Coordinates of C-alpha atoms in Angstrom, one line a residue:
M199 CA 9.0 33.4 5.6
R200 CA 8.7 29.7 6.4
R201 CA 5.9 27.7 5.0
T202 CA 3.8 25.2 6.9
V203 CA 3.1 21.8 5.3
A204 CA 0.5 19.5 6.8
V205 CA 1.1 15.8 6.2
V206 CA -2.2 13.9 6.8
G207 CA -1.2 10.4 7.8
G208 CA 1.8 9.2 9.8
G209 CA 2.3 5.8 8.3
C210 CA 5.0 4.9 5.8
S211 CA 4.1 7.5 3.2
G212 CA 3.7 10.2 5.8
V213 CA 7.1 9.4 7.4
L214 CA 9.0 9.3 4.0
V215 CA 7.5 12.6 2.7
T216 CA 8.1 14.3 6.1
R217 CA 11.8 13.2 6.0
E218 CA 12.2 14.6 2.5
L219 CA 10.4 17.9 3.4
L220 CA 12.7 18.4 6.4
R221 CA 15.8 17.4 4.3
C222 CA 15.3 19.7 1.4
S223 CA 13.6 22.8 2.7
D224 CA 13.2 25.1 5.7
D225 CA 9.5 24.4 5.9
E226 CA 7.7 23.5 9.1
V227 CA 5.9 20.2 9.0
V228 CA 2.8 19.2 11.0
I229 CA 1.9 15.5 11.0
V230 CA -1.7 14.7 11.6
E231 CA -2.0 11.1 12.9
P232 CA -4.1 9.7 15.7
G233 CA -2.2 6.4 15.9
E234 CA 1.4 5.2 16.1
L235 CA 3.8 7.0 13.8
G236 CA 5.4 4.7 11.3
G237 CA 2.7 2.1 11.8
G238 CA -0.2 2.4 9.4
I239 CA -2.1 -0.7 8.3
A240 CA 1.0 -2.5 7.0
Y241 CA 3.2 -2.2 10.2
G242 CA 1.0 -1.0 13.0
G243 CA -1.1 -4.1 13.3
A244 CA 1.5 -6.6 12.5
R245 CA 2.1 -9.6 14.7
P246 CA 5.5 -11.3 15.3
W247 CA 4.9 -13.9 12.6
H248 CA 4.2 -11.2 9.9
V249 CA 7.2 -10.5 7.8
L250 CA 7.9 -8.1 5.0
N251 CA 7.0 -9.2 1.5
S252 CA 10.2 -7.6 0.1
R253 CA 13.8 -8.3 1.0
A254 CA 15.6 -6.0 3.5
G255 CA 17.8 -4.7 0.7
A256 CA 14.9 -3.1 -1.0
M257 CA 13.4 -1.3 2.1
S258 CA 15.7 1.6 2.7
A259 CA 13.9 4.9 3.5
D260 CA 16.7 6.9 1.9
P261 CA 16.9 7.0 -1.9
D262 CA 20.6 7.9 -1.7
D263 CA 21.5 5.0 0.6
P264 CA 20.0 1.7 -0.5
G265 CA 21.7 -0.2 2.4
H266 CA 20.3 2.0 5.2
F267 CA 17.7 -0.4 6.5
V268 CA 20.1 -3.4 6.2
R269 CA 22.7 -1.7 8.4
W270 CA 20.0 -0.4 10.9
S271 CA 18.5 -3.9 11.3
G272 CA 21.7 -6.0 11.0
A273 CA 20.0 -8.0 8.3
A274 CA 21.4 -9.7 5.2
P275 CA 20.1 -7.9 2.1
A276 CA 18.1 -11.1 1.1
E277 CA 16.3 -11.5 4.4
F278 CA 12.6 -10.9 5.0
R279 CA 12.5 -9.0 8.3
P280 CA 9.5 -8.7 10.7
R281 CA 7.0 -6.0 9.8
R282 CA 7.0 -4.8 13.4
E283 CA 10.7 -4.1 13.1
Y284 CA 10.1 -2.1 10.0
G285 CA 7.6 0.0 11.8
R286 CA 10.3 0.7 14.5
Y287 CA 12.7 1.6 11.7
L288 CA 10.3 4.1 10.2
R289 CA 10.0 5.7 13.7
T290 CA 13.7 5.9 14.0
V291 CA 14.0 7.5 10.5
L292 CA 11.5 10.1 11.5
D293 CA 13.1 10.8 14.9
E294 CA 16.5 11.3 13.3
A295 CA 15.0 13.7 10.7
V296 CA 13.3 15.7 13.4
A297 CA 16.4 15.8 15.6
A298 CA 18.5 17.0 12.7
N299 CA 16.0 19.8 12.1
P300 CA 15.0 21.1 15.5
G301 CA 11.9 23.1 16.0
R302 CA 10.4 22.4 12.6
T303 CA 8.1 19.4 13.2
G304 CA 4.8 19.1 15.1
V305 CA 2.5 16.2 15.6
R306 CA -1.3 16.5 16.1
R307 CA -2.7 13.3 17.7
A308 CA -6.1 13.5 16.2
R309 CA -8.0 12.3 13.1
A310 CA -8.5 14.5 10.1
T311 CA -12.2 14.7 9.3
R312 CA -12.1 17.3 6.5
I313 CA -9.7 19.2 4.3
V314 CA -10.6 22.6 3.0
P315 CA -8.2 23.7 0.2
G316 CA -7.9 27.3 -0.8
A317 CA -5.9 29.6 -3.0
E318 CA -3.4 30.4 -0.3
G319 CA -3.2 27.1 1.5
G320 CA -5.5 24.7 3.2
T321 CA -7.2 23.8 6.5
V322 CA -7.2 20.4 8.0
V323 CA -10.2 20.0 10.4
L324 CA -9.6 17.6 13.2
D325 CA -11.9 15.4 15.3
D326 CA -10.9 17.1 18.5
G327 CA -12.5 20.3 17.4
T328 CA -9.3 22.1 16.3
A329 CA -7.8 22.7 12.9
V330 CA -4.3 22.9 11.2
H331 CA -3.8 25.8 8.8
A332 CA -1.1 25.2 6.3
D333 CA 0.4 26.6 3.1
H334 CA 0.4 23.1 1.6
V335 CA -1.4 19.8 2.5
V336 CA -0.1 16.4 1.6
L337 CA -2.6 13.5 1.8
A338 CA -0.7 10.4 2.9
T339 CA -3.5 8.3 4.2
G340 CA -3.0 5.0 2.3
G341 CA -5.3 3.6 -0.3
P342 CA -9.0 2.9 -0.5
S343 CA -10.5 0.5 2.1
A344 CA -11.1 -3.1 1.3
A345 CA -13.8 -3.9 -1.2
R346 CA -17.0 -4.3 0.8
Q347 CA -18.8 -7.6 0.7
R348 CA -22.6 -8.0 0.8
L349 CA -22.7 -10.9 3.3
E350 CA -24.9 -11.5 6.2
H351 CA -23.3 -13.2 9.1
P352 CA -23.5 -12.6 12.9
R353 CA -19.8 -12.3 13.1
Y354 CA -18.8 -10.6 9.8
L355 CA -15.4 -8.9 10.4
D356 CA -14.9 -6.1 7.8
D357 CA -11.4 -5.0 9.1
P358 CA -9.0 -7.9 10.0
W359 CA -6.5 -5.3 11.3
A360 CA -8.7 -3.8 14.0
P361 CA -7.0 -4.5 17.3
G362 CA -8.1 -7.8 18.9
V363 CA -10.7 -8.5 16.2
L364 CA -9.4 -12.1 15.6
D365 CA -8.9 -12.9 19.3
G366 CA -11.2 -15.4 20.8
L367 CA -12.5 -17.0 17.7
P368 CA -13.2 -20.7 18.5
A369 CA -10.5 -23.0 17.2
D370 CA -12.9 -25.9 16.7
R371 CA -15.1 -24.1 14.2
P372 CA -14.0 -23.1 10.6
V373 CA -13.4 -19.5 9.7
L374 CA -14.1 -18.2 6.2
L375 CA -11.8 -15.6 4.6
V376 CA -13.0 -13.6 1.7
G377 CA -10.0 -13.3 -0.5
T378 CA -6.8 -15.3 -1.1
G379 CA -4.2 -12.6 -1.3
L380 CA -1.5 -11.5 1.1
T381 CA -4.1 -10.2 3.7
A382 CA -5.7 -13.7 3.7
V383 CA -2.3 -15.3 4.3
D384 CA -1.6 -12.9 7.2
V385 CA -5.0 -13.7 8.8
A386 CA -4.5 -17.4 8.3
L387 CA -1.1 -17.2 10.1
T388 CA -2.7 -15.4 13.0
L389 CA -5.6 -17.8 13.3
T390 CA -3.2 -20.8 13.4
A391 CA -0.3 -19.2 15.3
D392 CA -1.0 -20.8 18.8
G393 CA -1.2 -24.4 17.4
R394 CA -4.7 -25.0 18.9
R395 CA -6.8 -24.8 15.8
T396 CA -8.5 -28.0 14.8
A397 CA -11.1 -26.6 12.3
P398 CA -9.9 -25.3 8.9
V399 CA -9.5 -21.7 7.8
V400 CA -11.2 -21.6 4.4
A401 CA -10.1 -18.8 2.0
V402 CA -12.2 -18.2 -1.1
S403 CA -11.9 -15.9 -4.1
R404 CA -13.2 -15.8 -7.6
R405 CA -10.0 -17.4 -9.1
G406 CA -8.7 -19.1 -6.0
L407 CA -5.1 -17.8 -6.6
L408 CA -2.6 -17.5 -3.8
P409 CA 0.4 -15.1 -4.0
L410 CA 3.5 -16.9 -5.4
T411 CA 6.8 -17.3 -3.6
H412 CA 10.1 -15.5 -3.5
T413 CA 13.2 -17.6 -3.9
A414 CA 15.7 -17.8 -1.0
E415 CA 18.2 -15.7 -3.0
A416 CA 17.3 -13.1 -5.5
A417 CA 18.5 -13.3 -9.1
P418 CA 19.6 -10.0 -10.7
P419 CA 16.6 -8.2 -12.3
A420 CA 16.3 -8.8 -16.1
A421 CA 14.0 -6.4 -17.8
P422 CA 12.3 -7.7 -21.0
A423 CA 12.7 -5.9 -24.3
L424 CA 9.9 -3.4 -24.2
D425 CA 10.9 -0.7 -26.7
D426 CA 8.8 -2.2 -29.5
C427 CA 5.8 -2.9 -27.4
A428 CA 2.9 -0.8 -28.7
T429 CA 0.0 -2.8 -27.1
L430 CA -0.9 -4.8 -24.1
R431 CA -0.6 -8.0 -26.2
D432 CA 3.0 -7.0 -27.1
V433 CA 3.9 -6.5 -23.5
V434 CA 2.5 -9.9 -22.5
R435 CA 4.4 -11.5 -25.4
A436 CA 7.7 -9.8 -24.4
V437 CA 7.4 -10.8 -20.8
R438 CA 6.6 -14.4 -21.6
S439 CA 9.6 -14.6 -24.0
A440 CA 12.0 -13.0 -21.5
A441 CA 10.8 -15.4 -18.7
G442 CA 11.4 -18.4 -21.0
E443 CA 14.9 -17.2 -21.8
A444 CA 15.8 -16.4 -18.2
G445 CA 14.4 -19.8 -16.9
D446 CA 12.6 -18.0 -14.1
W447 CA 9.9 -15.3 -14.3
R448 CA 10.9 -13.6 -11.0
P449 CA 13.9 -11.6 -12.3
V450 CA 11.8 -10.5 -15.3
V451 CA 8.9 -9.2 -13.1
D452 CA 11.5 -7.5 -10.8
G453 CA 13.2 -6.0 -13.8
M454 CA 10.0 -4.4 -15.1
R455 CA 9.4 -2.2 -12.0
P456 CA 11.2 0.9 -13.2
Y457 CA 9.1 0.8 -16.4
L458 CA 5.7 0.0 -15.1
D459 CA 4.3 3.5 -14.7
K460 CA 5.5 4.3 -18.2
L461 CA 3.9 1.1 -19.6
W462 CA 0.7 1.8 -17.7
T463 CA 0.2 5.3 -19.0
A464 CA 1.1 4.2 -22.6
L465 CA -1.8 1.8 -22.6
T466 CA -5.2 3.0 -23.9
P467 CA -8.0 3.2 -21.3
G468 CA -9.5 0.1 -23.0
E469 CA -6.2 -1.8 -22.7
Q470 CA -5.9 -0.7 -19.0
D471 CA -9.5 -2.0 -18.4
A472 CA -8.7 -5.3 -20.2
F473 CA -5.6 -5.7 -18.0
L474 CA -7.6 -5.1 -14.8
R475 CA -10.3 -7.6 -15.8
H476 CA -8.1 -10.4 -17.2
L477 CA -4.5 -10.0 -16.0
A478 CA -4.3 -7.9 -12.9
R479 CA -4.9 -10.7 -10.4
A480 CA -2.3 -13.0 -12.0
W481 CA 0.1 -10.0 -12.1
E482 CA -0.4 -9.3 -8.4
C483 CA 0.3 -12.9 -7.5
H484 CA 3.7 -12.7 -9.4
R485 CA 4.6 -9.2 -8.3
H486 CA 3.6 -9.3 -4.6
R487 CA 5.0 -12.6 -3.4
M488 CA 5.3 -14.4 -0.1
A489 CA 8.6 -14.7 1.8
P490 CA 9.9 -18.3 1.5
E491 CA 9.3 -19.0 5.2
V492 CA 5.7 -17.8 4.9
A493 CA 5.1 -19.9 1.9
A494 CA 6.5 -22.9 3.7
R495 CA 4.0 -22.3 6.6
V496 CA 1.2 -22.0 4.1
V497 CA 2.1 -25.4 2.5
A498 CA 2.3 -27.0 6.0
L499 CA -1.1 -25.7 6.9
R500 CA -2.7 -26.9 3.7
E501 CA -1.1 -30.3 4.1
A502 CA -2.5 -30.5 7.7
G503 CA -6.0 -29.6 6.5
L504 CA -5.9 -26.3 8.4
L505 CA -6.0 -24.1 5.4
E506 CA -8.2 -24.6 2.3
I507 CA -8.1 -22.5 -0.8
R508 CA -11.3 -22.5 -2.8
R509 CA -12.5 -20.9 -6.0
G510 CA -15.9 -19.3 -6.5
G511 CA -18.2 -16.4 -5.9
V512 CA -18.5 -15.8 -2.2
A513 CA -21.9 -14.1 -2.5
A514 CA -23.4 -17.5 -3.2
W515 CA -21.2 -19.4 -0.8
P516 CA -23.2 -22.2 0.9
G517 CA -23.4 -22.8 4.6
L518 CA -22.2 -19.4 5.9
A519 CA -23.8 -20.1 9.3
D520 CA -21.4 -23.0 9.8
Y521 CA -18.5 -20.6 10.1
A522 CA -17.4 -19.0 13.4
A523 CA -16.7 -15.8 11.5
V524 CA -16.4 -14.4 8.0
V525 CA -13.4 -12.1 7.6
N526 CA -13.1 -9.6 4.8
C527 CA -9.6 -10.1 3.3
A528 CA -10.3 -8.6 -0.1
G529 CA -8.0 -6.2 -1.8
P530 CA -8.6 -2.4 -2.1
G531 CA -12.0 -1.5 -3.4
R532 CA -12.8 1.1 -6.0
L533 CA -13.6 4.7 -5.4
P534 CA -16.0 6.3 -4.6
G535 CA -17.6 3.4 -2.8
S536 CA -14.4 2.4 -0.8
A537 CA -13.4 6.0 0.1
G538 CA -13.0 6.7 3.8
P539 CA -14.7 9.7 5.3
L540 CA -11.9 12.1 4.6
V541 CA -11.4 11.2 0.9
G542 CA -15.2 10.8 0.5
G543 CA -15.7 14.3 1.7
L544 CA -13.3 15.7 -0.8
L545 CA -15.1 13.8 -3.6
D546 CA -18.6 14.8 -2.4
A547 CA -17.5 18.5 -2.3
G548 CA -16.0 18.3 -5.8
L549 CA -12.6 19.1 -4.4
A550 CA -11.3 15.9 -5.8
R551 CA -12.4 13.5 -8.5
V552 CA -12.0 9.8 -9.0
G553 CA -9.0 8.8 -11.0
P554 CA -8.8 6.2 -13.8
H555 CA -10.8 3.0 -13.2
G556 CA -11.7 4.1 -9.6
L557 CA -8.3 2.9 -8.3
G558 CA -7.4 6.2 -6.6
L559 CA -7.7 9.9 -6.9
D560 CA -7.0 11.8 -10.1
I561 CA -3.8 13.7 -10.0
D562 CA -1.6 15.8 -12.2
P563 CA 2.0 14.6 -13.1
S564 CA 3.5 16.2 -10.0
G565 CA 1.0 14.5 -7.7
R566 CA -1.4 17.4 -7.0
V567 CA -5.1 16.5 -6.5
V568 CA -7.3 17.3 -9.5
A569 CA -10.8 18.7 -8.6
A570 CA -14.1 17.9 -10.2
D571 CA -13.7 20.8 -12.6
G572 CA -10.5 19.4 -14.0
R573 CA -8.1 21.9 -12.4
A574 CA -5.3 20.8 -10.2
H575 CA -5.1 22.3 -6.7
E576 CA -1.9 24.4 -6.3
R577 CA -1.5 23.3 -2.6
L578 CA -3.1 19.9 -2.2
W579 CA -1.0 16.9 -2.9
V580 CA -1.3 13.1 -2.6
I581 CA 1.4 10.4 -2.1
G582 CA 1.3 6.6 -2.1
P583 CA -1.5 4.2 -2.9
L584 CA -4.1 6.9 -3.6
R585 CA -2.2 7.7 -6.7
R586 CA -3.0 4.3 -8.2
G587 CA -4.8 4.4 -11.5
A588 CA -3.0 7.6 -12.6
Q589 CA 0.1 5.6 -11.8
W590 CA 0.4 1.8 -11.4
E591 CA 3.4 1.1 -9.2
T592 CA 2.7 3.2 -6.2
T593 CA 2.2 1.0 -3.2
A594 CA 5.7 -0.2 -2.3
V595 CA 8.6 1.5 -0.4
P596 CA 11.0 2.1 -3.3
E597 CA 8.4 3.9 -5.4
I598 CA 6.9 5.9 -2.4
R599 CA 10.3 7.1 -1.3
A600 CA 11.0 8.3 -4.9
Q601 CA 7.6 10.0 -4.9
A602 CA 8.4 11.7 -1.6
R603 CA 11.6 13.1 -3.0
R604 CA 10.0 14.4 -6.1
L605 CA 7.1 15.9 -4.2
A606 CA 9.4 17.7 -1.8
A607 CA 11.5 19.1 -4.6
D608 CA 8.4 20.2 -6.6
L609 CA 7.0 21.9 -3.5
Q610 CA 10.3 23.5 -2.7
A611 CA 10.4 25.0 -6.2
R612 CA 7.1 26.9 -5.6
P613 CA 7.2 30.5 -4.4
V614 CA 7.3 31.0 -0.6
P615 CA 4.5 33.3 0.6
I616 CA 5.7 36.8 1.4
A617 CA 4.9 38.0 5.0
A618 CA 2.4 40.8 5.1

């Protein structure tokens, strides 16, 4: 008897796990997604000037074929390709997997409002009044929403990726961005793309740190010596030493990626908390870097006085009324406060619990959701950014495609229900 697996979310995580489920099983897969498949926040709302923050050579959807995206796009491995193009690539990957496994994939163009897990499967309730009943449910909805800001402004824009939300802002009045990370960079590029802006875009954050920059060509990864590292202090010391020996920190940061989850789980909760309070922002600036062409544009905007980076607490920011708009570009917030309705419903019902440090949901080692009573659901799984906290490196394509393969294999190893 075939099982049915419901995949809630049709962005990158949803596409990658659907591909693996079709590849390694006879299961039927139902994707629940109201928007464009393969889009999601990262690729669905991208404009022509938004490029990937990783090189084309790292972006294959196939764990067995690292050059798949490079061949599909005609890119050089070191290139930073348009994000819109990557969304098209994900749709092609999904279309090819569906065509190779005819009759096994369905798509429900609706929004999931509630998940009701049970001993024999789960029900995904949709906003069109219908429901999907499945033997297993995979939550692939992306991470928590951006940290909410307590600001009063007549044009406070909480979601910079909402269609058309940045259109029509006057070019002769400044715009305030809350945050100085990659989202703020994307928004600044959009607000200055037509060349008409005369007033500055001002980005503010507590530390005022911008993402750092990739080099034009990538050096081979060079992992630091981590075997003798017993504490967070030891890890920091080893990384600094390796960066000094290499002459560049980038290959050291890149070389650490295969070990980050192991390092994270080896830290005590206190050390994890210390990292989040004191080192996480600096790490993100080094780990999630700007493409060289994006960094060059940022430099040009700053030199022209059209982009200002300021440091300080935005809650006490003076003169908010002088800005045409205030745009929330902060990073993901903490759960439960930044949970969307679907995840929030699971938490409120005790069907899930907040994971370490509020960064995501609690999961068991295979990625199954852990309920409030501490028991893992046999048939409710999560993939991608909502694993953060239990895992650390869980937001980029190489890690998510590996998660997708492991999840599909673990699910395949479970007994198939016997027909009555």
